Amino acid sequence: MRIKNIQFAILFTVLSTILFSNVYSQELNTHENDSIAIIIKKNGKELRGMVIYNDYSKIIIESGKNQQLTIPFSEIASIEFISTNMLKNQSEYEQEHLNYTQNCFLPNGYTLDKGDFTINSHYGLSGNAKIGINDNFEFSAGTISFVAYFLSLGFSKEVGEVLQLGINGYGGFTFDFNQSITLPIFCFIPRISLGNKNRNITMGFIGYMGAESYINFNMRYEFMYGAYFAVKNRFKERWSVSSELASITFKGIYTTYMGNFTFNFMRNHNSSWSFGVLGIRSNDPNGIQYLLGYDFLPLPYFGYLRKF
């Protein structure tokens, strides 16, 4: 009887070992051959490819033209597996585009997601830093050509499935080099977007009030108002294209028009570049007509966004 018990114990141990080894092997190789790996390395580089093999020390993927890459897990910051079946049924993109809250210069109806922190720059001379407070609010601070400085609180609210309402209030100051004084400025931009974060049409209003100068120790304020229309379309995983057309009227008679057409390329998961063209037209005799002698100014555009 005792010998039978020993034989049974040995048989149970052998069968358990074989079964465990088989299950372990299947679990270890669950993502082989039927999954795509999205790998973010510790140096910020992003790699994608079909999983060939993985264990506890490394992963091997096929990327590009039958090129096999071996990446040690010690070099990986994060990794995501997407099954080929899921990919076939996937209608949206794998990750959000970095500049989903704006087109070029002007915002759309969305605000930053909670905890997101980005810095955006135009030409390296103007830009702003934004942080998402919660699902509806964001806070930002920025500068325009290092002459004007501002703080802003933004609010966004989804209404239905395709409608997004947003509004930003701005407060800050400009520096008058002639009088060596700072002058307060205030602005608000309510807007509405139709669509989603990847593809939308935005219509917005611009209201501005700023101190123009001191006269007999009293501030004289200048008022400006305008509107804009913008279109955004994300057509590939890393690429989006957008266009804006805006008009601003000041002193009741002078109007400035600004239009742009820009591409945005998401270089990796935390940085993107924007480039394109823009044009400015104004009937203000003291504006670009005074500086250049004609009322239209075409310019190339370059911008940069970084997520932290």
PDB file of C-alpha atoms in Angstrom:
ATOM      1  CA  MET A   1       0.000   0.000   0.000  1.00  0.00           C
ATOM      2  CA  ARG A   2       2.815   2.325   0.904  1.00  0.00           C
ATOM      3  CA  ILE A   3       4.589   1.529  -2.373  1.00  0.00           C
ATOM      4  CA  LYS A   4       1.399   2.366  -4.320  1.00  0.00           C
ATOM      5  CA  ASN A   5       1.140   5.707  -2.527  1.00  0.00           C
ATOM      6  CA  ILE A   6       4.748   6.505  -3.414  1.00  0.00           C
ATOM      7  CA  GLN A   7       4.157   5.516  -7.052  1.00  0.00           C
ATOM      8  CA  PHE A   8       1.017   7.677  -7.166  1.00  0.00           C
ATOM      9  CA  ALA A   9       2.908  10.636  -5.678  1.00  0.00           C
ATOM     10  CA  ILE A  10       5.703  10.272  -8.233  1.00  0.00           C
ATOM     11  CA  LEU A  11       3.192  10.007 -11.112  1.00  0.00           C
ATOM     12  CA  PHE A  12       1.251  13.051  -9.844  1.00  0.00           C
ATOM     13  CA  THR A  13       4.458  15.091  -9.564  1.00  0.00           C
ATOM     14  CA  VAL A  14       5.566  14.185 -13.087  1.00  0.00           C
ATOM     15  CA  LEU A  15       2.167  14.954 -14.615  1.00  0.00           C
ATOM     16  CA  SER A  16       1.906  18.245 -12.677  1.00  0.00           C
ATOM     17  CA  THR A  17       5.361  19.275 -13.843  1.00  0.00           C
ATOM     18  CA  ILE A  18       4.534  18.517 -17.464  1.00  0.00           C
ATOM     19  CA  LEU A  19       1.195  20.342 -17.244  1.00  0.00           C
ATOM     20  CA  PHE A  20       2.687  23.373 -15.495  1.00  0.00           C
ATOM     21  CA  SER A  21       5.504  23.556 -18.032  1.00  0.00           C
ATOM     22  CA  ASN A  22       3.005  23.469 -20.876  1.00  0.00           C
ATOM     23  CA  VAL A  23       0.812  26.190 -19.337  1.00  0.00           C
ATOM     24  CA  TYR A  24       3.856  28.300 -18.488  1.00  0.00           C
ATOM     25  CA  SER A  25       5.166  27.991 -22.022  1.00  0.00           C
ATOM     26  CA  GLN A  26       1.780  28.991 -23.472  1.00  0.00           C
ATOM     27  CA  GLU A  27       1.508  31.989 -21.125  1.00  0.00           C
ATOM     28  CA  LEU A  28       5.037  33.127 -21.864  1.00  0.00           C
ATOM     29  CA  ASN A  29       4.448  33.024 -25.596  1.00  0.00           C
ATOM     30  CA  THR A  30       0.861  34.305 -25.584  1.00  0.00           C
ATOM     31  CA  HIS A  31       1.831  37.330 -27.653  1.00  0.00           C
ATOM     32  CA  GLU A  32       3.890  35.454 -30.241  1.00  0.00           C
ATOM     33  CA  ASN A  33       2.928  35.518 -33.940  1.00  0.00           C
ATOM     34  CA  ASP A  34      -0.526  37.044 -33.440  1.00  0.00           C
ATOM     35  CA  SER A  35       0.353  40.383 -31.824  1.00  0.00           C
ATOM     36  CA  ILE A  36       1.931  43.699 -32.673  1.00  0.00           C
ATOM     37  CA  ALA A  37       4.128  45.255 -29.988  1.00  0.00           C
ATOM     38  CA  ILE A  38       4.347  49.021 -29.440  1.00  0.00           C
ATOM     39  CA  ILE A  39       7.566  49.562 -27.498  1.00  0.00           C
ATOM     40  CA  ILE A  40       8.717  52.800 -25.878  1.00  0.00           C
ATOM     41  CA  LYS A  41      12.392  52.605 -24.942  1.00  0.00           C
ATOM     42  CA  LYS A  42      13.880  54.488 -21.998  1.00  0.00           C
ATOM     43  CA  ASN A  43      15.630  56.869 -24.405  1.00  0.00           C
ATOM     44  CA  GLY A  44      12.237  57.887 -25.851  1.00  0.00           C
ATOM     45  CA  LYS A  45      12.550  55.932 -29.106  1.00  0.00           C
ATOM     46  CA  GLU A  46       9.421  54.138 -30.285  1.00  0.00           C
ATOM     47  CA  LEU A  47       9.504  50.744 -32.034  1.00  0.00           C
ATOM     48  CA  ARG A  48       6.681  48.713 -33.551  1.00  0.00           C
ATOM     49  CA  GLY A  49       6.593  45.263 -35.047  1.00  0.00           C
ATOM     50  CA  MET A  50       5.167  41.765 -35.083  1.00  0.00           C
ATOM     51  CA  VAL A  51       6.153  39.724 -32.037  1.00  0.00           C
ATOM     52  CA  ILE A  52       8.434  36.810 -32.952  1.00  0.00           C
ATOM     53  CA  TYR A  53       9.508  35.730 -29.469  1.00  0.00           C
ATOM     54  CA  ASN A  54       9.501  37.031 -25.913  1.00  0.00           C
ATOM     55  CA  ASP A  55      10.598  35.816 -22.507  1.00  0.00           C
ATOM     56  CA  TYR A  56      11.469  37.433 -19.192  1.00  0.00           C
ATOM     57  CA  SER A  57      14.685  39.034 -20.464  1.00  0.00           C
ATOM     58  CA  LYS A  58      13.992  40.157 -24.022  1.00  0.00           C
ATOM     59  CA  ILE A  59      11.508  40.488 -26.849  1.00  0.00           C
ATOM     60  CA  ILE A  60      12.144  39.907 -30.555  1.00  0.00           C
ATOM     61  CA  ILE A  61       9.996  41.726 -33.112  1.00  0.00           C
ATOM     62  CA  GLU A  62       9.906  41.852 -36.889  1.00  0.00           C
ATOM     63  CA  SER A  63       9.972  45.473 -38.004  1.00  0.00           C
ATOM     64  CA  GLY A  64      10.242  46.861 -41.510  1.00  0.00           C
ATOM     65  CA  LYS A  65      11.327  44.599 -44.357  1.00  0.00           C
ATOM     66  CA  ASN A  66      11.834  41.310 -42.494  1.00  0.00           C
ATOM     67  CA  GLN A  67      14.181  43.029 -40.055  1.00  0.00           C
ATOM     68  CA  GLN A  68      14.302  41.305 -36.676  1.00  0.00           C
ATOM     69  CA  LEU A  69      15.096  43.409 -33.640  1.00  0.00           C
ATOM     70  CA  THR A  70      16.012  42.065 -30.202  1.00  0.00           C
ATOM     71  CA  ILE A  71      15.231  44.469 -27.360  1.00  0.00           C
ATOM     72  CA  PRO A  72      16.185  43.651 -23.758  1.00  0.00           C
ATOM     73  CA  PHE A  73      13.450  44.463 -21.238  1.00  0.00           C
ATOM     74  CA  SER A  74      16.043  46.469 -19.289  1.00  0.00           C
ATOM     75  CA  GLU A  75      15.926  49.069 -22.126  1.00  0.00           C
ATOM     76  CA  ILE A  76      12.123  49.255 -22.277  1.00  0.00           C
ATOM     77  CA  ALA A  77      10.072  51.922 -20.489  1.00  0.00           C
ATOM     78  CA  SER A  78       6.662  50.611 -21.574  1.00  0.00           C
ATOM     79  CA  ILE A  79       5.228  48.031 -23.935  1.00  0.00           C
ATOM     80  CA  GLU A  80       1.739  47.488 -25.345  1.00  0.00           C
ATOM     81  CA  PHE A  81       0.477  44.441 -27.247  1.00  0.00           C
ATOM     82  CA  ILE A  82      -2.275  44.679 -29.868  1.00  0.00           C
ATOM     83  CA  SER A  83      -3.658  41.460 -31.299  1.00  0.00           C
ATOM     84  CA  THR A  84      -4.054  41.260 -35.046  1.00  0.00           C
ATOM     85  CA  ASN A  85      -7.749  40.459 -34.593  1.00  0.00           C
ATOM     86  CA  MET A  86      -8.202  43.588 -32.510  1.00  0.00           C
ATOM     87  CA  LEU A  87      -6.289  45.599 -35.096  1.00  0.00           C
ATOM     88  CA  LYS A  88      -8.598  44.421 -37.864  1.00  0.00           C
ATOM     89  CA  ASN A  89     -11.622  45.628 -35.897  1.00  0.00           C
ATOM     90  CA  GLN A  90     -10.015  48.848 -34.683  1.00  0.00           C
ATOM     91  CA  SER A  91     -11.606  51.979 -36.142  1.00  0.00           C
ATOM     92  CA  GLU A  92      -9.668  54.674 -34.255  1.00  0.00           C
ATOM     93  CA  TYR A  93      -5.947  55.295 -33.904  1.00  0.00           C
ATOM     94  CA  GLU A  94      -3.723  53.527 -31.417  1.00  0.00           C
ATOM     95  CA  GLN A  95      -2.982  56.655 -29.377  1.00  0.00           C
ATOM     96  CA  GLU A  96      -4.126  60.263 -29.179  1.00  0.00           C
ATOM     97  CA  HIS A  97      -2.354  62.841 -31.261  1.00  0.00           C
ATOM     98  CA  LEU A  98      -0.406  65.287 -29.106  1.00  0.00           C
ATOM     99  CA  ASN A  99      -1.938  68.531 -30.400  1.00  0.00           C
ATOM    100  CA  TYR A 100      -5.588  67.509 -30.140  1.00  0.00           C
ATOM    101  CA  THR A 101      -6.569  70.745 -28.316  1.00  0.00           C
ATOM    102  CA  GLN A 102      -5.607  73.207 -31.057  1.00  0.00           C
ATOM    103  CA  ASN A 103      -5.251  73.682 -34.784  1.00  0.00           C
ATOM    104  CA  CYS A 104      -2.318  76.060 -35.255  1.00  0.00           C
ATOM    105  CA  PHE A 105      -2.555  79.257 -33.215  1.00  0.00           C
ATOM    106  CA  LEU A 106      -6.158  79.026 -32.041  1.00  0.00           C
ATOM    107  CA  PRO A 107      -7.856  76.404 -29.827  1.00  0.00           C
ATOM    108  CA  ASN A 108     -10.613  73.998 -30.750  1.00  0.00           C
ATOM    109  CA  GLY A 109     -13.360  72.890 -28.366  1.00  0.00           C
ATOM    110  CA  TYR A 110     -11.196  70.438 -26.397  1.00  0.00           C
ATOM    111  CA  THR A 111      -9.016  70.936 -23.328  1.00  0.00           C
ATOM    112  CA  LEU A 112      -6.099  68.823 -22.122  1.00  0.00           C
ATOM    113  CA  ASP A 113      -6.892  65.540 -20.399  1.00  0.00           C
ATOM    114  CA  LYS A 114      -6.358  65.404 -16.643  1.00  0.00           C
ATOM    115  CA  GLY A 115      -2.669  65.280 -15.741  1.00  0.00           C
ATOM    116  CA  ASP A 116      -1.361  66.031 -19.259  1.00  0.00           C
ATOM    117  CA  PHE A 117       1.298  68.749 -19.400  1.00  0.00           C
ATOM    118  CA  THR A 118       2.492  70.230 -22.693  1.00  0.00           C
ATOM    119  CA  ILE A 119       4.641  73.120 -23.930  1.00  0.00           C
ATOM    120  CA  ASN A 120       3.877  74.537 -27.370  1.00  0.00           C
ATOM    121  CA  SER A 121       6.049  77.010 -29.298  1.00  0.00           C
ATOM    122  CA  HIS A 122       5.572  79.055 -32.492  1.00  0.00           C
ATOM    123  CA  TYR A 123       8.831  79.998 -34.227  1.00  0.00           C
ATOM    124  CA  GLY A 124      10.586  79.624 -30.870  1.00  0.00           C
ATOM    125  CA  LEU A 125       9.387  83.160 -30.014  1.00  0.00           C
ATOM    126  CA  SER A 126       5.822  82.629 -28.800  1.00  0.00           C
ATOM    127  CA  GLY A 127       4.189  79.770 -26.971  1.00  0.00           C
ATOM    128  CA  ASN A 128       2.472  78.500 -23.886  1.00  0.00           C
ATOM    129  CA  ALA A 129       2.552  75.752 -21.269  1.00  0.00           C
ATOM    130  CA  LYS A 130      -0.701  73.915 -20.456  1.00  0.00           C
ATOM    131  CA  ILE A 131      -1.765  71.396 -17.840  1.00  0.00           C
ATOM    132  CA  GLY A 132      -5.031  69.471 -17.631  1.00  0.00           C
ATOM    133  CA  ILE A 133      -6.688  69.988 -14.235  1.00  0.00           C
ATOM    134  CA  ASN A 134      -9.572  67.551 -14.721  1.00  0.00           C
ATOM    135  CA  ASP A 135     -11.844  66.348 -17.523  1.00  0.00           C
ATOM    136  CA  ASN A 136     -13.211  69.862 -18.096  1.00  0.00           C
ATOM    137  CA  PHE A 137     -10.579  72.416 -17.031  1.00  0.00           C
ATOM    138  CA  GLU A 138      -7.049  73.312 -18.073  1.00  0.00           C
ATOM    139  CA  PHE A 139      -4.620  76.025 -16.975  1.00  0.00           C
ATOM    140  CA  SER A 140      -2.015  77.674 -19.181  1.00  0.00           C
ATOM    141  CA  ALA A 141       0.613  80.403 -19.172  1.00  0.00           C
ATOM    142  CA  GLY A 142       2.467  81.863 -22.122  1.00  0.00           C
ATOM    143  CA  THR A 143       4.070  84.703 -24.030  1.00  0.00           C
ATOM    144  CA  ILE A 144       3.692  86.384 -27.417  1.00  0.00           C
ATOM    145  CA  SER A 145       7.085  87.404 -28.793  1.00  0.00           C
ATOM    146  CA  PHE A 146       8.249  88.103 -25.225  1.00  0.00           C
ATOM    147  CA  VAL A 147       6.263  91.362 -25.320  1.00  0.00           C
ATOM    148  CA  ALA A 148       2.916  90.112 -24.011  1.00  0.00           C
ATOM    149  CA  TYR A 149       2.511  87.637 -21.135  1.00  0.00           C
ATOM    150  CA  PHE A 150      -0.698  85.917 -20.078  1.00  0.00           C
ATOM    151  CA  LEU A 151      -2.400  83.349 -17.846  1.00  0.00           C
ATOM    152  CA  SER A 152      -5.462  81.431 -18.987  1.00  0.00           C
ATOM    153  CA  LEU A 153      -8.161  79.157 -17.610  1.00  0.00           C
ATOM    154  CA  GLY A 154      -9.942  76.939 -20.126  1.00  0.00           C
ATOM    155  CA  PHE A 155     -13.216  75.039 -19.857  1.00  0.00           C
ATOM    156  CA  SER A 156     -14.575  72.338 -22.161  1.00  0.00           C
ATOM    157  CA  LYS A 157     -17.790  70.336 -22.106  1.00  0.00           C
ATOM    158  CA  GLU A 158     -19.017  67.555 -24.356  1.00  0.00           C
ATOM    159  CA  VAL A 159     -22.637  67.917 -25.462  1.00  0.00           C
ATOM    160  CA  GLY A 160     -23.896  64.824 -27.227  1.00  0.00           C
ATOM    161  CA  GLU A 161     -21.565  62.659 -29.285  1.00  0.00           C
ATOM    162  CA  VAL A 162     -20.215  65.183 -31.807  1.00  0.00           C
ATOM    163  CA  LEU A 163     -20.523  68.590 -30.136  1.00  0.00           C
ATOM    164  CA  GLN A 164     -17.826  70.097 -27.905  1.00  0.00           C
ATOM    165  CA  LEU A 165     -18.183  73.499 -26.231  1.00  0.00           C
ATOM    166  CA  GLY A 166     -15.144  75.402 -24.985  1.00  0.00           C
ATOM    167  CA  ILE A 167     -14.136  78.789 -23.608  1.00  0.00           C
ATOM    168  CA  ASN A 168     -10.860  80.329 -22.497  1.00  0.00           C
ATOM    169  CA  GLY A 169     -10.380  83.464 -20.426  1.00  0.00           C
ATOM    170  CA  TYR A 170      -7.022  85.263 -20.565  1.00  0.00           C
ATOM    171  CA  GLY A 171      -5.436  87.886 -18.371  1.00  0.00           C
ATOM    172  CA  GLY A 172      -1.980  89.388 -18.551  1.00  0.00           C
ATOM    173  CA  PHE A 173       0.047  92.410 -19.604  1.00  0.00           C
ATOM    174  CA  THR A 174       2.067  93.887 -22.421  1.00  0.00           C
ATOM    175  CA  PHE A 175       5.258  95.883 -22.047  1.00  0.00           C
ATOM    176  CA  ASP A 176       5.449  99.335 -23.640  1.00  0.00           C
ATOM    177  CA  PHE A 177       9.111  99.962 -24.426  1.00  0.00           C
ATOM    178  CA  ASN A 178       8.520 103.630 -25.310  1.00  0.00           C
ATOM    179  CA  GLN A 179       7.014 104.476 -21.923  1.00  0.00           C
ATOM    180  CA  SER A 180       8.730 101.647 -19.970  1.00  0.00           C
ATOM    181  CA  ILE A 181       5.423 100.595 -18.438  1.00  0.00           C
ATOM    182  CA  THR A 182       3.274  97.458 -18.341  1.00  0.00           C
ATOM    183  CA  LEU A 183      -0.278  97.592 -19.658  1.00  0.00           C
ATOM    184  CA  PRO A 184      -3.008  95.084 -18.665  1.00  0.00           C
ATOM    185  CA  ILE A 185      -4.762  92.949 -21.275  1.00  0.00           C
ATOM    186  CA  PHE A 186      -7.850  90.727 -21.156  1.00  0.00           C
ATOM    187  CA  CYS A 187      -9.222  88.292 -23.730  1.00  0.00           C
ATOM    188  CA  PHE A 188     -11.818  85.535 -24.013  1.00  0.00           C
ATOM    189  CA  ILE A 189     -12.366  82.939 -26.751  1.00  0.00           C
ATOM    190  CA  PRO A 190     -15.645  80.972 -26.702  1.00  0.00           C
ATOM    191  CA  ARG A 191     -15.919  78.298 -29.385  1.00  0.00           C
ATOM    192  CA  ILE A 192     -17.757  75.217 -30.579  1.00  0.00           C
ATOM    193  CA  SER A 193     -16.346  72.121 -32.298  1.00  0.00           C
ATOM    194  CA  LEU A 194     -18.218  69.524 -34.328  1.00  0.00           C
ATOM    195  CA  GLY A 195     -16.630  66.088 -34.651  1.00  0.00           C
ATOM    196  CA  ASN A 196     -14.044  64.423 -32.424  1.00  0.00           C
ATOM    197  CA  LYS A 197     -10.423  64.933 -31.370  1.00  0.00           C
ATOM    198  CA  ASN A 198      -9.103  63.576 -34.663  1.00  0.00           C
ATOM    199  CA  ARG A 199     -11.439  65.312 -37.085  1.00  0.00           C
ATOM    200  CA  ASN A 200     -13.383  68.457 -36.283  1.00  0.00           C
ATOM    201  CA  ILE A 201     -14.668  71.797 -37.486  1.00  0.00           C
ATOM    202  CA  THR A 202     -14.380  74.730 -35.066  1.00  0.00           C
ATOM    203  CA  MET A 203     -16.082  78.123 -35.007  1.00  0.00           C
ATOM    204  CA  GLY A 204     -15.029  80.662 -32.407  1.00  0.00           C
ATOM    205  CA  PHE A 205     -15.306  84.291 -31.305  1.00  0.00           C
ATOM    206  CA  ILE A 206     -12.432  86.509 -30.135  1.00  0.00           C
ATOM    207  CA  GLY A 207     -12.935  89.389 -27.707  1.00  0.00           C
ATOM    208  CA  TYR A 208     -10.020  91.540 -26.513  1.00  0.00           C
ATOM    209  CA  MET A 209      -9.564  94.558 -24.277  1.00  0.00           C
ATOM    210  CA  GLY A 210      -6.157  96.028 -23.570  1.00  0.00           C
ATOM    211  CA  ALA A 211      -4.733  99.237 -22.162  1.00  0.00           C
ATOM    212  CA  GLU A 212      -3.179 101.187 -25.034  1.00  0.00           C
ATOM    213  CA  SER A 213      -1.429 103.984 -23.137  1.00  0.00           C
ATOM    214  CA  TYR A 214      -1.507 106.367 -20.189  1.00  0.00           C
ATOM    215  CA  ILE A 215      -3.063 109.783 -20.777  1.00  0.00           C
ATOM    216  CA  ASN A 216      -2.954 112.178 -17.835  1.00  0.00           C
ATOM    217  CA  PHE A 217      -2.374 109.216 -15.526  1.00  0.00           C
ATOM    218  CA  ASN A 218      -5.494 107.522 -16.863  1.00  0.00           C
ATOM    219  CA  MET A 219      -5.437 104.331 -18.918  1.00  0.00           C
ATOM    220  CA  ARG A 220      -6.967 104.368 -22.371  1.00  0.00           C
ATOM    221  CA  TYR A 221      -8.308 100.973 -23.391  1.00  0.00           C
ATOM    222  CA  GLU A 222      -8.486  99.521 -26.863  1.00  0.00           C
ATOM    223  CA  PHE A 223     -11.142  96.996 -27.879  1.00  0.00           C
ATOM    224  CA  MET A 224     -10.833  94.332 -30.560  1.00  0.00           C
ATOM    225  CA  TYR A 225     -13.225  91.643 -31.695  1.00  0.00           C
ATOM    226  CA  GLY A 226     -13.243  88.948 -34.307  1.00  0.00           C
ATOM    227  CA  ALA A 227     -14.068  85.381 -35.254  1.00  0.00           C
ATOM    228  CA  TYR A 228     -12.380  82.333 -36.699  1.00  0.00           C
ATOM    229  CA  PHE A 229     -13.135  79.131 -38.537  1.00  0.00           C
ATOM    230  CA  ALA A 230     -10.876  76.072 -38.418  1.00  0.00           C
ATOM    231  CA  VAL A 231     -10.768  72.549 -39.833  1.00  0.00           C
ATOM    232  CA  LYS A 232      -8.660  69.653 -38.525  1.00  0.00           C
ATOM    233  CA  ASN A 233      -8.198  66.180 -39.989  1.00  0.00           C
ATOM    234  CA  ARG A 234      -5.976  63.370 -38.746  1.00  0.00           C
ATOM    235  CA  PHE A 235      -5.310  61.186 -41.773  1.00  0.00           C
ATOM    236  CA  LYS A 236      -2.586  58.851 -40.451  1.00  0.00           C
ATOM    237  CA  GLU A 237      -1.323  57.576 -37.122  1.00  0.00           C
ATOM    238  CA  ARG A 238       1.306  60.317 -36.839  1.00  0.00           C
ATOM    239  CA  TRP A 239       0.002  62.941 -39.260  1.00  0.00           C
ATOM    240  CA  SER A 240      -2.714  65.566 -39.115  1.00  0.00           C
ATOM    241  CA  VAL A 241      -3.492  68.610 -41.231  1.00  0.00           C
ATOM    242  CA  SER A 242      -5.352  71.769 -40.210  1.00  0.00           C
ATOM    243  CA  SER A 243      -6.334  75.163 -41.527  1.00  0.00           C
ATOM    244  CA  GLU A 244      -7.504  78.380 -39.854  1.00  0.00           C
ATOM    245  CA  LEU A 245      -9.085  81.574 -41.131  1.00  0.00           C
ATOM    246  CA  ALA A 246      -9.502  84.447 -38.663  1.00  0.00           C
ATOM    247  CA  SER A 247     -10.415  88.118 -38.776  1.00  0.00           C
ATOM    248  CA  ILE A 248      -9.914  90.757 -36.068  1.00  0.00           C
ATOM    249  CA  THR A 249     -11.331  94.293 -36.161  1.00  0.00           C
ATOM    250  CA  PHE A 250      -9.889  97.093 -34.043  1.00  0.00           C
ATOM    251  CA  LYS A 251     -10.727 100.765 -33.647  1.00  0.00           C
ATOM    252  CA  GLY A 252     -13.956  99.890 -35.450  1.00  0.00           C
ATOM    253  CA  ILE A 253     -12.479 100.358 -38.931  1.00  0.00           C
ATOM    254  CA  TYR A 254      -9.283  98.360 -39.322  1.00  0.00           C
ATOM    255  CA  THR A 255      -9.443  94.633 -39.993  1.00  0.00           C
ATOM    256  CA  THR A 256      -6.649  92.072 -40.033  1.00  0.00           C
ATOM    257  CA  TYR A 257      -7.116  88.690 -41.708  1.00  0.00           C
ATOM    258  CA  MET A 258      -4.966  85.671 -40.928  1.00  0.00           C
ATOM    259  CA  GLY A 259      -5.042  82.300 -42.664  1.00  0.00           C
ATOM    260  CA  ASN A 260      -2.816  79.259 -42.412  1.00  0.00           C
ATOM    261  CA  PHE A 261      -2.420  75.725 -43.670  1.00  0.00           C
ATOM    262  CA  THR A 262      -0.233  73.430 -41.566  1.00  0.00           C
ATOM    263  CA  PHE A 263       0.805  69.807 -41.181  1.00  0.00           C
ATOM    264  CA  ASN A 264       1.589  68.254 -37.815  1.00  0.00           C
ATOM    265  CA  PHE A 265       3.889  65.245 -37.486  1.00  0.00           C
ATOM    266  CA  MET A 266       4.012  63.302 -34.217  1.00  0.00           C
ATOM    267  CA  ARG A 267       7.685  62.371 -34.017  1.00  0.00           C
ATOM    268  CA  ASN A 268       7.221  60.080 -31.003  1.00  0.00           C
ATOM    269  CA  HIS A 269       4.906  59.688 -28.013  1.00  0.00           C
ATOM    270  CA  ASN A 270       5.968  63.016 -26.428  1.00  0.00           C
ATOM    271  CA  SER A 271       6.929  65.444 -29.224  1.00  0.00           C
ATOM    272  CA  SER A 272       5.484  66.733 -32.487  1.00  0.00           C
ATOM    273  CA  TRP A 273       6.474  69.225 -35.202  1.00  0.00           C
ATOM    274  CA  SER A 274       4.233  71.545 -37.193  1.00  0.00           C
ATOM    275  CA  PHE A 275       5.083  73.233 -40.486  1.00  0.00           C
ATOM    276  CA  GLY A 276       3.204  75.022 -43.231  1.00  0.00           C
ATOM    277  CA  VAL A 277       2.387  78.475 -44.571  1.00  0.00           C
ATOM    278  CA  LEU A 278       0.414  81.449 -43.300  1.00  0.00           C
ATOM    279  CA  GLY A 279      -0.697  84.782 -44.697  1.00  0.00           C
ATOM    280  CA  ILE A 280      -1.626  88.079 -43.029  1.00  0.00           C
ATOM    281  CA  ARG A 281      -3.592  90.869 -44.692  1.00  0.00           C
ATOM    282  CA  SER A 282      -4.441  94.192 -43.040  1.00  0.00           C
ATOM    283  CA  ASN A 283      -5.867  97.568 -44.035  1.00  0.00           C
ATOM    284  CA  ASP A 284      -4.257  99.300 -41.054  1.00  0.00           C
ATOM    285  CA  PRO A 285      -1.930 102.035 -42.443  1.00  0.00           C
ATOM    286  CA  ASN A 286       0.184 101.757 -39.292  1.00  0.00           C
ATOM    287  CA  GLY A 287       0.529  97.976 -39.557  1.00  0.00           C
ATOM    288  CA  ILE A 288       2.278  95.892 -42.204  1.00  0.00           C
ATOM    289  CA  GLN A 289       1.551  98.584 -44.803  1.00  0.00           C
ATOM    290  CA  TYR A 290       3.707 100.996 -42.831  1.00  0.00           C
ATOM    291  CA  LEU A 291       6.462  98.431 -42.294  1.00  0.00           C
ATOM    292  CA  LEU A 292       6.541  96.741 -45.704  1.00  0.00           C
ATOM    293  CA  GLY A 293       4.748  99.041 -48.092  1.00  0.00           C
ATOM    294  CA  TYR A 294       2.020  96.537 -49.004  1.00  0.00           C
ATOM    295  CA  ASP A 295      -0.940  95.026 -47.176  1.00  0.00           C
ATOM    296  CA  PHE A 296      -0.229  91.278 -47.515  1.00  0.00           C
ATOM    297  CA  LEU A 297       2.505  89.270 -45.815  1.00  0.00           C
ATOM    298  CA  PRO A 298       3.110  85.543 -46.595  1.00  0.00           C
ATOM    299  CA  LEU A 299       5.263  83.570 -44.150  1.00  0.00           C
ATOM    300  CA  PRO A 300       6.468  80.024 -43.617  1.00  0.00           C
ATOM    301  CA  TYR A 301       5.359  78.466 -40.341  1.00  0.00           C
ATOM    302  CA  PHE A 302       7.167  76.239 -37.884  1.00  0.00           C
ATOM    303  CA  GLY A 303       5.977  75.027 -34.465  1.00  0.00           C
ATOM    304  CA  TYR A 304       6.963  72.492 -31.839  1.00  0.00           C
ATOM    305  CA  LEU A 305       5.025  70.717 -29.082  1.00  0.00           C
ATOM    306  CA  ARG A 306       6.443  68.676 -26.192  1.00  0.00           C
ATOM    307  CA  LYS A 307       4.500  66.532 -23.740  1.00  0.00           C
ATOM    308  CA  PHE A 308       5.888  65.796 -20.281  1.00  0.00           C
TER     309      PHE A 308
END
